[in-house]
Amino acid sequence: MLTKRINSPDEAAHLIKNGGIVAFPTETVFGLGVDATNTDAIKRLFEAKGRPSDNPLIVHVSDLENWSLAAAELTSDADTLLTAFAPGPITVVLPKRDTISSLVSAGLETIGIRIPSHPIAREIIRKANTPVAAPSANQSRRPSSTTWQSVLEDLDGRVDAVYCENTHSLGIESTVVDCCGSHPVVLRPGAVTIEQIRQLIPGAEELRVEANGAESTNQGRVNSPGLLHPHYQPRAAVQLVEVPSRQSLTLGDGVAYCGLLNFEGVDELTMTAVFNTVEEYAAGFYEFLREADRQAMSKVYVQVAPDVGIGRALLDRQRRAAAG
Ligand code: TXA
Ligand code: MG
């Protein structure tokens, strides 16, 4: 298959409407969009990404009023969160509407809904005039893509088109919040933080990871199978470091480092990125991992992000990247 390079929202919408798979920028990471009502397109999407069929997709709609295209009910917690944070980097999990194929929800009775704020994403979704299922635009297991070149690196020849425009993005996927229970549960941290959510809904919880890897909350086990699969992993081995130093790192050729702190000896590494703020670190993290692979690094030291604000989301991705 030839992957078209495009830069017209009309063309992207037309392709999606006709069963195509189109990568486009969002305010978090690039998404890989298909018509959520087209089961053949959904099947092709899972194949193109190499995505396990038990990992559900998020359905993207253009406006808050369109929640009913994918969900059977807008719970009051979801209403509160979407009113406050959408359009933006948040996904709410709601009871699924039965017109949405269970392929999209990976057999679950629930569906994740997101209203992106990125103008190109919104225009494409509005013009496609259908709910758009869009996972991150990367091969399954790999770091997400924040540039169209990275999308092509993973998916050239496997998808119908890539929208070729790089815009500044948060660099970390949306906050996923289960809104089906007695109180909201954050399943995946993102740019909308637990602190922000608790200001509106004080009883909101976060998923707990137990020693055996099982994830649970006060409401019991949570069904988000996607969390169990490997994610965000480059080919290079990733090792987390608290405070980098000449003593704590093995310096040398083929070794990379990224973090917020500089240290003596950093010049002896092949590849380094020292970010000024945690926001810049989050925005540049996946691309750094990808660049480490392009330069055939064998090891990447990753300084752990501070566990607050968007740092908490970055830390979650760092731990998963290092779990390979
Ligand atoms: O920022 C984002 O959310 C990006 C952009 C493209 O919108 N999309 C994205 O999709 O990150 P994906 O497929 O890479 O990640 C979706 C996550 C997975 O962890 C999946 O398990 C979870 O959302 N998820 C989706 N539907 C769910 C559901 N019904 N219940 C629980 N978790 C769900
Ligand atoms: Mg993903």
Short mmCIF file of C-alpha atoms and ligand atoms in Angstrom, two decimals:
data_model
loop_
_atom_site.label_atom_id
_atom_site.label_comp_id
_atom_site.label_asym_id
_atom_site.label_seq_id
_atom_site.Cartn_x
_atom_site.Cartn_y
_atom_site.Cartn_z
CA MET A 1 0.00 0.00 0.00
CA LEU A 2 1.21 3.50 -0.79
CA THR A 3 0.83 5.88 2.14
CA LYS A 4 -0.29 9.29 0.85
CA ARG A 5 1.29 12.43 2.30
CA ILE A 6 -1.57 14.89 2.71
CA ASN A 7 -2.21 18.32 4.20
CA SER A 8 -5.88 18.92 3.57
CA PRO A 9 -8.53 18.25 6.24
CA ASP A 10 -11.07 17.66 3.45
CA GLU A 11 -8.97 14.90 1.95
CA ALA A 12 -8.35 13.33 5.38
CA ALA A 13 -12.08 13.38 6.16
CA HIS A 14 -12.96 11.95 2.75
CA LEU A 15 -10.51 9.06 3.19
CA ILE A 16 -11.83 8.26 6.70
CA LYS A 17 -15.42 8.43 5.47
CA ASN A 18 -14.50 5.87 2.79
CA GLY A 19 -12.94 3.34 5.16
CA GLY A 20 -9.35 4.66 5.08
CA ILE A 21 -6.80 4.84 7.90
CA VAL A 22 -5.41 8.37 8.31
CA ALA A 23 -2.80 9.63 10.81
CA PHE A 24 -3.32 13.21 11.99
CA PRO A 25 -1.94 15.51 14.71
CA THR A 26 -3.76 16.05 18.00
CA GLU A 27 -2.79 18.18 21.02
CA THR A 28 -1.39 15.06 22.76
CA VAL A 29 0.26 12.76 20.16
CA PHE A 30 -0.53 11.80 16.54
CA GLY A 31 -3.66 9.68 16.21
CA LEU A 32 -4.49 6.98 13.65
CA GLY A 33 -8.10 7.66 12.69
CA VAL A 34 -10.75 5.41 11.16
CA ASP A 35 -14.54 5.52 10.96
CA ALA A 36 -15.65 3.92 14.25
CA THR A 37 -18.82 2.58 12.58
CA ASN A 38 -16.88 0.68 9.86
CA THR A 39 -15.86 -2.76 11.16
CA ASP A 40 -13.62 -3.56 8.16
CA ALA A 41 -11.66 -0.34 8.73
CA ILE A 42 -11.35 -1.16 12.45
CA LYS A 43 -9.96 -4.61 11.65
CA ARG A 44 -7.42 -3.12 9.23
CA LEU A 45 -6.40 -0.61 11.90
CA PHE A 46 -5.65 -3.33 14.49
CA GLU A 47 -3.58 -5.15 11.84
CA ALA A 48 -1.68 -2.04 10.73
CA LYS A 49 -0.61 -1.28 14.31
CA GLY A 50 -0.06 -4.89 15.33
CA ARG A 51 -2.38 -4.07 18.23
CA PRO A 52 -3.66 -6.86 20.51
CA SER A 53 -7.41 -7.24 19.91
CA ASP A 54 -8.15 -6.97 23.66
CA ASN A 55 -6.94 -3.34 23.80
CA PRO A 56 -9.92 -0.99 23.26
CA LEU A 57 -9.83 2.13 21.06
CA ILE A 58 -10.83 5.66 22.04
CA VAL A 59 -13.61 7.22 19.95
CA HIS A 60 -13.07 10.87 19.03
CA VAL A 61 -15.96 13.27 18.41
CA SER A 62 -15.86 16.92 17.34
CA ASP A 63 -18.06 18.47 20.03
CA LEU A 64 -19.43 17.72 23.48
CA GLU A 65 -22.99 17.45 22.13
CA ASN A 66 -21.87 14.50 20.02
CA TRP A 67 -21.11 12.18 22.97
CA SER A 68 -24.21 10.14 22.10
CA LEU A 69 -22.63 9.01 18.80
CA ALA A 70 -20.61 6.52 20.86
CA ALA A 71 -22.00 6.36 24.42
CA ALA A 72 -25.37 5.19 25.72
CA GLU A 73 -25.36 7.59 28.66
CA LEU A 74 -23.48 10.69 29.82
CA THR A 75 -22.94 10.12 33.55
CA SER A 76 -22.85 13.21 35.76
CA ASP A 77 -19.12 12.73 36.50
CA ALA A 78 -18.39 12.58 32.76
CA ASP A 79 -20.54 15.66 32.19
CA THR A 80 -18.62 17.54 34.89
CA LEU A 81 -15.21 16.53 33.52
CA LEU A 82 -16.00 17.14 29.86
CA THR A 83 -17.59 20.50 30.62
CA ALA A 84 -14.42 21.52 32.47
CA PHE A 85 -11.69 20.00 30.31
CA ALA A 86 -13.03 19.29 26.81
CA PRO A 87 -12.09 19.96 24.12
CA GLY A 88 -8.74 18.88 25.51
CA PRO A 89 -6.50 16.02 26.66
CA ILE A 90 -9.06 13.94 28.55
CA THR A 91 -10.89 10.70 27.68
CA VAL A 92 -13.97 9.60 29.63
CA VAL A 93 -15.03 5.95 29.76
CA LEU A 94 -18.82 5.57 29.56
CA PRO A 95 -21.40 2.84 28.90
CA LYS A 96 -21.11 1.97 25.17
CA ARG A 97 -23.85 2.66 22.66
CA ASP A 98 -24.68 -0.58 20.85
CA THR A 99 -24.23 0.89 17.34
CA ILE A 100 -20.47 0.97 18.08
CA SER A 101 -18.89 -2.38 17.21
CA SER A 102 -17.50 -4.44 20.08
CA LEU A 103 -14.28 -4.61 18.03
CA VAL A 104 -13.75 -0.95 18.95
CA SER A 105 -14.30 -1.56 22.67
CA ALA A 106 -12.40 -4.89 22.59
CA GLY A 107 -15.52 -6.63 23.84
CA LEU A 108 -16.08 -4.28 26.79
CA GLU A 109 -19.53 -2.80 27.49
CA THR A 110 -17.87 0.61 27.88
CA ILE A 111 -16.36 3.10 25.45
CA GLY A 112 -13.69 5.79 25.80
CA ILE A 113 -14.69 9.18 24.34
CA ARG A 114 -12.39 12.12 23.65
CA ILE A 115 -12.92 15.56 22.12
CA PRO A 116 -9.52 16.77 20.93
CA SER A 117 -8.77 20.50 20.99
CA HIS A 118 -6.29 20.46 18.10
CA PRO A 119 -7.81 22.52 15.26
CA ILE A 120 -6.70 20.09 12.51
CA ALA A 121 -8.00 17.05 14.40
CA ARG A 122 -11.32 18.76 15.08
CA GLU A 123 -11.76 19.88 11.50
CA ILE A 124 -11.05 16.38 10.18
CA ILE A 125 -13.48 14.77 12.64
CA ARG A 126 -16.18 17.36 11.98
CA LYS A 127 -15.85 16.97 8.21
CA ALA A 128 -15.77 13.15 8.40
CA ASN A 129 -19.15 13.51 10.11
CA THR A 130 -18.77 10.20 11.96
CA PRO A 131 -17.23 9.13 15.29
CA VAL A 132 -13.51 8.51 14.68
CA ALA A 133 -11.67 5.73 16.50
CA ALA A 134 -8.05 6.81 16.94
CA PRO A 135 -5.27 5.08 18.84
CA SER A 136 -1.82 6.63 19.00
CA ALA A 137 -0.10 6.47 15.59
CA ASN A 138 2.74 4.04 16.31
CA GLN A 139 3.45 0.34 16.02
CA SER A 140 2.06 -1.38 19.10
CA ARG A 141 4.69 -1.42 21.95
CA ARG A 142 6.67 1.48 20.44
CA PRO A 143 6.76 5.06 21.78
CA SER A 144 3.91 7.23 20.49
CA SER A 145 4.61 9.66 17.63
CA THR A 146 4.78 13.43 18.01
CA THR A 147 5.94 14.09 14.43
CA TRP A 148 4.61 12.88 11.07
CA GLN A 149 8.08 11.56 10.24
CA SER A 150 7.87 9.26 13.28
CA VAL A 151 4.44 8.08 12.16
CA LEU A 152 5.91 7.11 8.78
CA GLU A 153 8.88 5.44 10.44
CA ASP A 154 6.46 2.93 12.00
CA LEU A 155 3.57 2.84 9.54
CA ASP A 156 4.69 3.79 6.02
CA GLY A 157 2.96 1.39 3.63
CA ARG A 158 0.58 0.17 6.36
CA VAL A 159 -1.87 3.09 6.49
CA ASP A 160 -3.65 5.08 3.77
CA ALA A 161 -2.44 8.60 4.58
CA VAL A 162 -0.46 10.75 6.98
CA TYR A 163 -1.28 14.40 7.57
CA CYS A 164 2.13 16.06 7.23
CA GLU A 165 2.13 18.91 9.70
CA ASN A 166 4.11 19.08 12.93
CA THR A 167 2.63 21.35 15.55
CA HIS A 168 3.60 21.77 19.19
CA SER A 169 1.96 19.06 21.28
CA LEU A 170 1.84 18.00 24.93
CA GLY A 171 3.67 14.83 23.95
CA ILE A 172 1.81 12.55 26.39
CA GLU A 173 -1.52 10.83 25.67
CA SER A 174 -4.81 11.97 27.22
CA THR A 175 -5.86 11.32 30.81
CA VAL A 176 -8.27 8.33 30.72
CA VAL A 177 -11.00 8.49 33.40
CA ASP A 178 -13.53 5.74 34.04
CA CYS A 179 -16.83 7.55 34.72
CA CYS A 180 -19.10 4.49 34.97
CA GLY A 181 -18.85 3.82 38.72
CA SER A 182 -19.79 5.54 41.98
CA HIS A 183 -16.84 7.92 41.55
CA PRO A 184 -14.34 8.57 38.74
CA VAL A 185 -11.15 6.51 38.47
CA VAL A 186 -8.10 7.74 36.56
CA LEU A 187 -6.94 4.73 34.52
CA ARG A 188 -4.11 6.53 32.71
CA PRO A 189 -2.57 9.80 33.98
CA GLY A 190 -2.20 12.66 31.47
CA ALA A 191 -2.06 16.43 31.18
CA VAL A 192 -5.37 16.81 33.02
CA THR A 193 -4.11 15.95 36.50
CA ILE A 194 -5.71 14.12 39.44
CA GLU A 195 -5.36 17.38 41.43
CA GLN A 196 -7.46 19.23 38.82
CA ILE A 197 -10.03 16.43 38.75
CA ARG A 198 -10.32 16.33 42.58
CA GLN A 199 -11.01 20.07 42.66
CA LEU A 200 -14.27 19.26 40.89
CA ILE A 201 -14.91 15.73 42.21
CA PRO A 202 -13.09 15.23 45.54
CA GLY A 203 -13.78 11.47 45.63
CA ALA A 204 -11.90 10.77 42.36
CA GLU A 205 -9.42 7.89 42.63
CA GLU A 206 -6.34 6.73 40.80
CA LEU A 207 -5.60 3.22 39.70
CA ARG A 208 -3.27 1.44 42.13
CA VAL A 209 -0.61 -0.91 40.88
CA GLU A 210 -0.08 -3.84 43.25
CA ALA A 211 3.15 -5.77 43.80
CA ASN A 212 2.02 -8.55 41.44
CA GLY A 213 1.31 -6.01 38.68
CA ALA A 214 -2.49 -6.18 39.09
CA GLU A 215 -4.18 -2.80 38.98
CA SER A 216 -7.07 -2.04 41.32
CA THR A 217 -9.03 0.67 43.14
CA ASN A 218 -11.30 0.87 46.18
CA GLN A 219 -14.08 -0.23 43.81
CA GLY A 220 -12.20 -3.46 43.00
CA ARG A 221 -10.41 -4.62 39.87
CA VAL A 222 -10.56 -2.26 36.93
CA ASN A 223 -11.03 -3.49 33.42
CA SER A 224 -8.54 -1.63 31.23
CA PRO A 225 -6.75 -4.48 29.47
CA GLY A 226 -4.61 -2.08 27.46
CA LEU A 227 -2.65 -1.20 30.58
CA LEU A 228 -1.27 -4.72 30.83
CA HIS A 229 0.43 -4.70 27.41
CA PRO A 230 4.01 -3.46 26.87
CA HIS A 231 4.08 0.21 25.85
CA TYR A 232 6.38 3.07 24.84
CA GLN A 233 9.44 0.85 24.47
CA PRO A 234 12.38 1.70 22.21
CA ARG A 235 14.78 -1.05 21.07
CA ALA A 236 17.48 0.37 23.37
CA ALA A 237 17.42 -0.76 27.00
CA VAL A 238 15.89 1.94 29.21
CA GLN A 239 17.14 2.45 32.76
CA LEU A 240 15.61 4.94 35.17
CA VAL A 241 17.84 7.12 37.35
CA GLU A 242 16.84 9.36 40.27
CA VAL A 243 19.82 11.74 40.26
CA PRO A 244 22.27 11.32 37.39
CA SER A 245 26.00 11.48 38.18
CA ARG A 246 29.32 10.19 36.90
CA GLN A 247 29.07 7.53 39.63
CA SER A 248 25.50 6.35 39.00
CA LEU A 249 25.79 6.02 35.17
CA THR A 250 28.05 3.83 33.05
CA LEU A 251 29.34 6.41 30.57
CA GLY A 252 30.52 5.55 27.07
CA ASP A 253 29.69 5.03 23.42
CA GLY A 254 26.18 4.07 22.46
CA VAL A 255 24.78 5.45 25.71
CA ALA A 256 22.13 8.17 25.85
CA TYR A 257 20.70 10.29 28.68
CA CYS A 258 17.64 12.49 28.99
CA GLY A 259 16.43 14.40 32.02
CA LEU A 260 16.02 17.71 33.78
CA LEU A 261 19.47 17.73 35.43
CA ASN A 262 22.88 18.22 33.87
CA PHE A 263 25.88 16.49 35.44
CA GLU A 264 29.64 16.25 35.14
CA GLY A 265 30.53 13.63 32.54
CA VAL A 266 27.44 14.17 30.41
CA ASP A 267 29.77 15.10 27.50
CA GLU A 268 31.09 11.54 27.45
CA LEU A 269 27.72 10.21 26.31
CA THR A 270 26.81 9.82 22.63
CA MET A 271 23.40 11.46 22.91
CA THR A 272 21.91 13.73 25.57
CA ALA A 273 18.91 15.97 26.07
CA VAL A 274 18.58 18.19 29.13
CA PHE A 275 15.15 19.82 29.30
CA ASN A 276 14.43 23.12 31.06
CA THR A 277 10.95 22.27 32.30
CA VAL A 278 8.91 19.15 32.96
CA GLU A 279 6.49 20.27 30.24
CA GLU A 280 9.33 20.34 27.69
CA TYR A 281 10.55 16.98 28.99
CA ALA A 282 7.08 15.47 28.46
CA ALA A 283 6.84 17.03 24.98
CA GLY A 284 10.25 15.68 23.93
CA PHE A 285 10.39 12.30 25.68
CA TYR A 286 9.02 9.96 22.99
CA GLU A 287 10.98 11.66 20.22
CA PHE A 288 14.16 11.27 22.28
CA LEU A 289 13.54 7.52 22.63
CA ARG A 290 12.93 7.26 18.89
CA GLU A 291 16.07 9.27 18.07
CA ALA A 292 18.05 6.93 20.36
CA ASP A 293 16.89 4.04 18.16
CA ARG A 294 17.74 5.91 14.96
CA GLN A 295 21.26 6.43 16.31
CA ALA A 296 21.41 2.75 17.40
CA MET A 297 21.98 3.49 21.08
CA SER A 298 22.23 0.37 23.22
CA LYS A 299 21.21 2.09 26.46
CA VAL A 300 19.12 5.09 27.45
CA TYR A 301 19.29 6.53 30.95
CA VAL A 302 16.08 8.33 31.82
CA GLN A 303 15.94 10.66 34.79
CA VAL A 304 12.63 10.09 36.56
CA ALA A 305 10.13 12.95 36.31
CA PRO A 306 8.79 14.60 39.49
CA ASP A 307 5.61 12.81 40.56
CA VAL A 308 3.25 15.83 40.33
CA GLY A 309 1.25 17.53 37.58
CA ILE A 310 2.14 16.33 34.09
CA GLY A 311 5.29 14.85 35.67
CA ARG A 312 3.10 12.08 37.07
CA ALA A 313 1.96 11.14 33.56
CA LEU A 314 5.51 11.31 32.23
CA LEU A 315 6.73 9.12 35.10
CA ASP A 316 4.04 6.52 34.27
CA ARG A 317 5.31 6.40 30.64
CA GLN A 318 8.94 6.25 31.79
CA ARG A 319 8.23 3.25 34.04
CA ARG A 320 6.45 1.45 31.22
CA ALA A 321 9.27 2.28 28.76
CA ALA A 322 11.76 0.78 31.24
CA ALA A 323 9.68 -2.37 31.78
CA GLY A 324 10.83 -3.91 28.46
O1 TXA B 1 -4.26 11.25 23.66
C1 TXA B 1 -4.78 10.18 23.32
O2 TXA B 1 -5.62 9.61 24.02
C2 TXA B 1 -4.33 9.57 21.98
C3 TXA B 1 -4.79 10.53 20.87
C4 TXA B 1 -4.50 9.97 19.50
O3 TXA B 1 -6.14 10.84 21.02
N1 TXA B 1 -4.90 8.26 21.82
C5 TXA B 1 -4.44 7.18 22.50
O4 TXA B 1 -5.04 5.96 22.17
O5 TXA B 1 -3.58 7.25 23.35
P1 TXA B 1 -4.40 4.56 22.55
O6 TXA B 1 -5.22 3.58 21.82
O7 TXA B 1 -2.96 4.58 22.26
O8 TXA B 1 -4.66 4.41 24.08
C6 TXA B 1 -5.98 4.22 24.54
C7 TXA B 1 -5.98 3.86 26.01
C8 TXA B 1 -5.51 2.45 26.25
O9 TXA B 1 -4.76 2.40 27.46
C9 TXA B 1 -6.84 1.71 26.41
O10 TXA B 1 -6.72 0.52 27.15
C10 TXA B 1 -7.69 2.75 27.12
O11 TXA B 1 -7.32 3.97 26.51
N2 TXA B 1 -9.13 2.54 26.89
C11 TXA B 1 -9.82 2.73 25.74
N3 TXA B 1 -11.11 2.38 25.87
C12 TXA B 1 -11.26 1.94 27.15
C13 TXA B 1 -12.36 1.42 27.90
N4 TXA B 1 -13.57 1.26 27.36
N5 TXA B 1 -12.14 1.07 29.19
C14 TXA B 1 -10.92 1.23 29.74
N6 TXA B 1 -9.84 1.71 29.09
C15 TXA B 1 -10.00 2.05 27.80
MG MG B 2 -1.00 4.04 22.39
#
